[in-house]
Coordinates of N, CA and C in Angstrom, one line a residue:
X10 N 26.4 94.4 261.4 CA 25.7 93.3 261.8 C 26.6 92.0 261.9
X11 N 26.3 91.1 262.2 CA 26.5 89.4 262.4 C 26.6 88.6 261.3
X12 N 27.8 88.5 260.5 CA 27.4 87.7 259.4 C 28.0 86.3 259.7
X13 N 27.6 84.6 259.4 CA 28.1 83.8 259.2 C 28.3 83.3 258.2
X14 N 29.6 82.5 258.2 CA 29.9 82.0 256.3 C 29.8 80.3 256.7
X15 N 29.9 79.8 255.7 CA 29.8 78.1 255.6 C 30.4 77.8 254.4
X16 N 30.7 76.4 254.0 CA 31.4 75.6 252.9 C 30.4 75.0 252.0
X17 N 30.3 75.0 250.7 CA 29.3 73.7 250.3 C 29.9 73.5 249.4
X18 N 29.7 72.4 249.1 CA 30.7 70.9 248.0 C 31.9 70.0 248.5
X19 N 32.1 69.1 247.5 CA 33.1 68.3 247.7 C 34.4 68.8 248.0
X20 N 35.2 68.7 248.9 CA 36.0 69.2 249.2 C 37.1 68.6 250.7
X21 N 38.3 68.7 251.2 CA 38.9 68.2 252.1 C 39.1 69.8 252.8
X22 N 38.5 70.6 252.9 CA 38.7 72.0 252.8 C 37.2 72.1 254.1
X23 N 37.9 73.1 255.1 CA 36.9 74.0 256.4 C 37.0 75.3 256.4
X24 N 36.1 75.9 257.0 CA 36.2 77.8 257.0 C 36.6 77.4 258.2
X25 N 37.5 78.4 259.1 CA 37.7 78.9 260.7 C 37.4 80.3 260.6
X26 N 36.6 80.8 261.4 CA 36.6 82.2 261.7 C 37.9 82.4 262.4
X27 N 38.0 84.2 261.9 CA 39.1 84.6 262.3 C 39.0 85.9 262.9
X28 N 39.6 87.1 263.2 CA 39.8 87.9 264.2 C 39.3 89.2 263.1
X29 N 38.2 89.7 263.5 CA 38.0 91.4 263.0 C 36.7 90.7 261.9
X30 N 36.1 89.6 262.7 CA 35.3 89.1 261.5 C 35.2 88.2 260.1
X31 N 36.3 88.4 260.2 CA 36.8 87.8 258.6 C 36.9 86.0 259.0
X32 N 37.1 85.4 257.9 CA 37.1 84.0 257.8 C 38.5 83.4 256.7
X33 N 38.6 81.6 257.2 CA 40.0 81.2 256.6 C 39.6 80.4 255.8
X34 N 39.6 79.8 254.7 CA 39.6 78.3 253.9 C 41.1 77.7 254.4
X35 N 40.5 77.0 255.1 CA 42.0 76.0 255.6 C 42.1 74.5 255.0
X36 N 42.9 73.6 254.9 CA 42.7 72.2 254.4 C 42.0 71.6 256.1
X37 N 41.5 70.0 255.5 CA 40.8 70.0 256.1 C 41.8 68.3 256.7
X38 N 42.8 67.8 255.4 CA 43.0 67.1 255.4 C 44.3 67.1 254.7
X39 N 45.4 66.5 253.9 CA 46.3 66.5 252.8 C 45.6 66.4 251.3
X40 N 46.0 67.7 251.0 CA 45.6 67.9 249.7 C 46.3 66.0 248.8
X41 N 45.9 66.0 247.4 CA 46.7 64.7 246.7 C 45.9 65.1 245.1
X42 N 47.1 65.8 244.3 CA 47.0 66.4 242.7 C 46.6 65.1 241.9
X43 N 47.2 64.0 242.4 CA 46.9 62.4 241.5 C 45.6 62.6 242.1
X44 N 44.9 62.4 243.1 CA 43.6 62.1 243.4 C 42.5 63.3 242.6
X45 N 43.0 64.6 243.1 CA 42.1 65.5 242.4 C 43.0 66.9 242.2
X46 N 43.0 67.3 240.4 CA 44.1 68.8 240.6 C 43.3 69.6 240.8
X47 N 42.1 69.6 241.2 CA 41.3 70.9 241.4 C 40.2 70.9 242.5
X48 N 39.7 71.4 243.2 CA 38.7 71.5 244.0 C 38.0 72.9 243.9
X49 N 36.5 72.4 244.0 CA 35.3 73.7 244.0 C 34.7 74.2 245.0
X50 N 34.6 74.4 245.2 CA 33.8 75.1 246.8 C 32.9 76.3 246.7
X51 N 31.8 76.8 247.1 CA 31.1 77.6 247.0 C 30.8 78.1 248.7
X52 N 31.4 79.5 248.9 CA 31.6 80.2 250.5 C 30.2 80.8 250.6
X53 N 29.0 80.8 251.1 CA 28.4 81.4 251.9 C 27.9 82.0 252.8
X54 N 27.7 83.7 252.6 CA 27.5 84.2 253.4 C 26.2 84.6 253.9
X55 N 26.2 84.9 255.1 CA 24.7 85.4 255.2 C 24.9 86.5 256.7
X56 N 23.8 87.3 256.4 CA 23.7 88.3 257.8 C 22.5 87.9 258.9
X57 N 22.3 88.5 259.9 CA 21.1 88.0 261.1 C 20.3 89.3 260.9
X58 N 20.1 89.8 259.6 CA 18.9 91.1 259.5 C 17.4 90.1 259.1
X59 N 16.3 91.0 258.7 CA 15.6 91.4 258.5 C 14.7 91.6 257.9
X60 N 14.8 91.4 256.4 CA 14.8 90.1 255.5 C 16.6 90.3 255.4
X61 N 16.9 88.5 255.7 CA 18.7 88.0 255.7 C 19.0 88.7 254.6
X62 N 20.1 89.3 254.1 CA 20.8 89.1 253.2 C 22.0 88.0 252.9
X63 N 22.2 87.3 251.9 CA 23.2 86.2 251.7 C 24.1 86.3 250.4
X64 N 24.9 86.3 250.5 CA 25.7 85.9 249.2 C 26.7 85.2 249.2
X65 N 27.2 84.4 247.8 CA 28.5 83.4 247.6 C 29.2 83.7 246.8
X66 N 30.1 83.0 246.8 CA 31.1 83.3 245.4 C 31.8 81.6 245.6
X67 N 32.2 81.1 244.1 CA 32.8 80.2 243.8 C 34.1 79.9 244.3
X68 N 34.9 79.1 244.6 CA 36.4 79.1 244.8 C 36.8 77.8 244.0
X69 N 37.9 78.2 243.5 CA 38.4 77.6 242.4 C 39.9 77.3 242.9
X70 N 40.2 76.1 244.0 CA 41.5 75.5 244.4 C 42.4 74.9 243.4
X71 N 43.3 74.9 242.7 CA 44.0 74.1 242.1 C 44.9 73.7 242.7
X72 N 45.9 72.5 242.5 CA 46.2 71.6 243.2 C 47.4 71.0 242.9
X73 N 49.0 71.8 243.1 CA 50.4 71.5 242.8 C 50.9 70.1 243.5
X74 N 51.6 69.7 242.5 CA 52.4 68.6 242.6 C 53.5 68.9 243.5
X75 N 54.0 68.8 244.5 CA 55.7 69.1 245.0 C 56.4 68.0 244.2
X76 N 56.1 67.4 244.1 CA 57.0 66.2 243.5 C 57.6 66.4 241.8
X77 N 56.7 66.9 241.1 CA 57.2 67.2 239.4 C 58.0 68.0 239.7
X78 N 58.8 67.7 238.3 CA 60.2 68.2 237.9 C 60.0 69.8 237.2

Protein backbone atom coordinates (compact mmCIF):
# COMPACT_ATOMS: atom_id res chain seq x y z
CA UNK A 1 0.00 0.00 0.00
CA UNK A 2 0.60 3.94 0.00
CA UNK A 3 2.20 5.13 3.01
CA UNK A 4 2.86 8.94 3.79
CA UNK A 5 5.34 10.25 6.38
CA UNK A 6 5.35 13.91 7.89
CA UNK A 7 7.53 16.03 10.55
CA UNK A 8 6.10 17.25 13.86
CA UNK A 9 7.94 19.71 16.25
CA UNK A 10 10.31 22.30 16.45
CA UNK A 11 12.79 21.87 14.21
CA UNK A 12 14.99 23.58 10.98
CA UNK A 13 14.60 19.92 9.62
CA UNK A 14 12.05 18.51 6.22
CA UNK A 15 11.25 14.90 5.07
CA UNK A 16 11.78 14.54 1.06
CA UNK A 17 10.53 11.39 -0.34
CA UNK A 18 12.81 9.29 -1.96
CA UNK A 19 13.12 6.46 -4.49
CA UNK A 20 11.68 2.71 -3.61
CA UNK A 21 9.39 4.51 -1.12
CA UNK A 22 11.56 5.40 1.56
CA UNK A 23 11.99 8.95 2.92
CA UNK A 24 15.02 11.62 3.95
CA UNK A 25 15.31 13.93 7.17
CA UNK A 26 17.16 16.69 5.45
CA UNK A 27 18.16 20.18 7.16
CA UNK A 28 15.89 22.58 6.32
CA UNK A 29 18.10 25.41 7.05
CA UNK A 30 21.90 25.73 8.90
CA UNK A 31 22.06 23.72 11.77
CA UNK A 32 23.78 26.36 14.97
CA UNK A 33 25.03 23.99 18.40
CA UNK A 34 25.19 27.71 20.29
CA UNK A 35 21.54 28.16 19.26
CA UNK A 36 20.31 24.65 19.94
CA UNK A 37 22.76 21.15 20.62
CA UNK A 38 19.89 19.02 20.12
CA UNK A 39 16.74 18.78 18.13
CA UNK A 40 13.39 16.53 18.46
CA UNK A 41 11.35 15.48 15.91
CA UNK A 42 8.65 12.97 15.87
CA UNK A 43 8.36 11.08 11.87
CA UNK A 44 4.90 9.94 11.13
CA UNK A 45 3.72 7.45 9.37
CA UNK A 46 0.57 6.47 8.06
CA UNK A 47 -0.97 4.06 5.26
CA UNK A 48 -4.28 4.82 2.80
CA UNK A 49 -6.06 1.29 4.20
CA UNK A 50 -9.01 0.71 5.92
CA UNK A 51 -9.07 1.40 9.18
CA UNK A 52 -5.36 3.62 8.48
CA UNK A 53 -2.78 2.27 10.13
CA UNK A 54 -0.04 4.91 11.59
CA UNK A 55 2.91 4.94 13.44
CA UNK A 56 6.01 7.20 14.81
CA UNK A 57 9.07 7.10 16.27
CA UNK A 58 11.05 9.94 18.00
CA UNK A 59 14.31 11.33 16.45
CA UNK A 60 16.82 12.54 18.60
CA UNK A 61 19.33 15.09 16.36
CA UNK A 62 22.33 16.21 18.16
CA UNK A 63 24.18 18.99 17.10
CA UNK A 64 28.34 19.23 16.56
CA UNK A 65 30.31 22.14 16.79
CA UNK A 66 32.99 22.27 13.63
CA UNK A 67 34.57 24.89 15.38
CA UNK A 68 35.69 23.14 19.03
CA UNK A 69 38.99 22.13 19.53
Amino acid sequence: GQVSCELSGEAPLSLVASSGGSYKVVTASALDREQACEHRVTVVARDRGRPALRSSRELVLEVSDVNDN
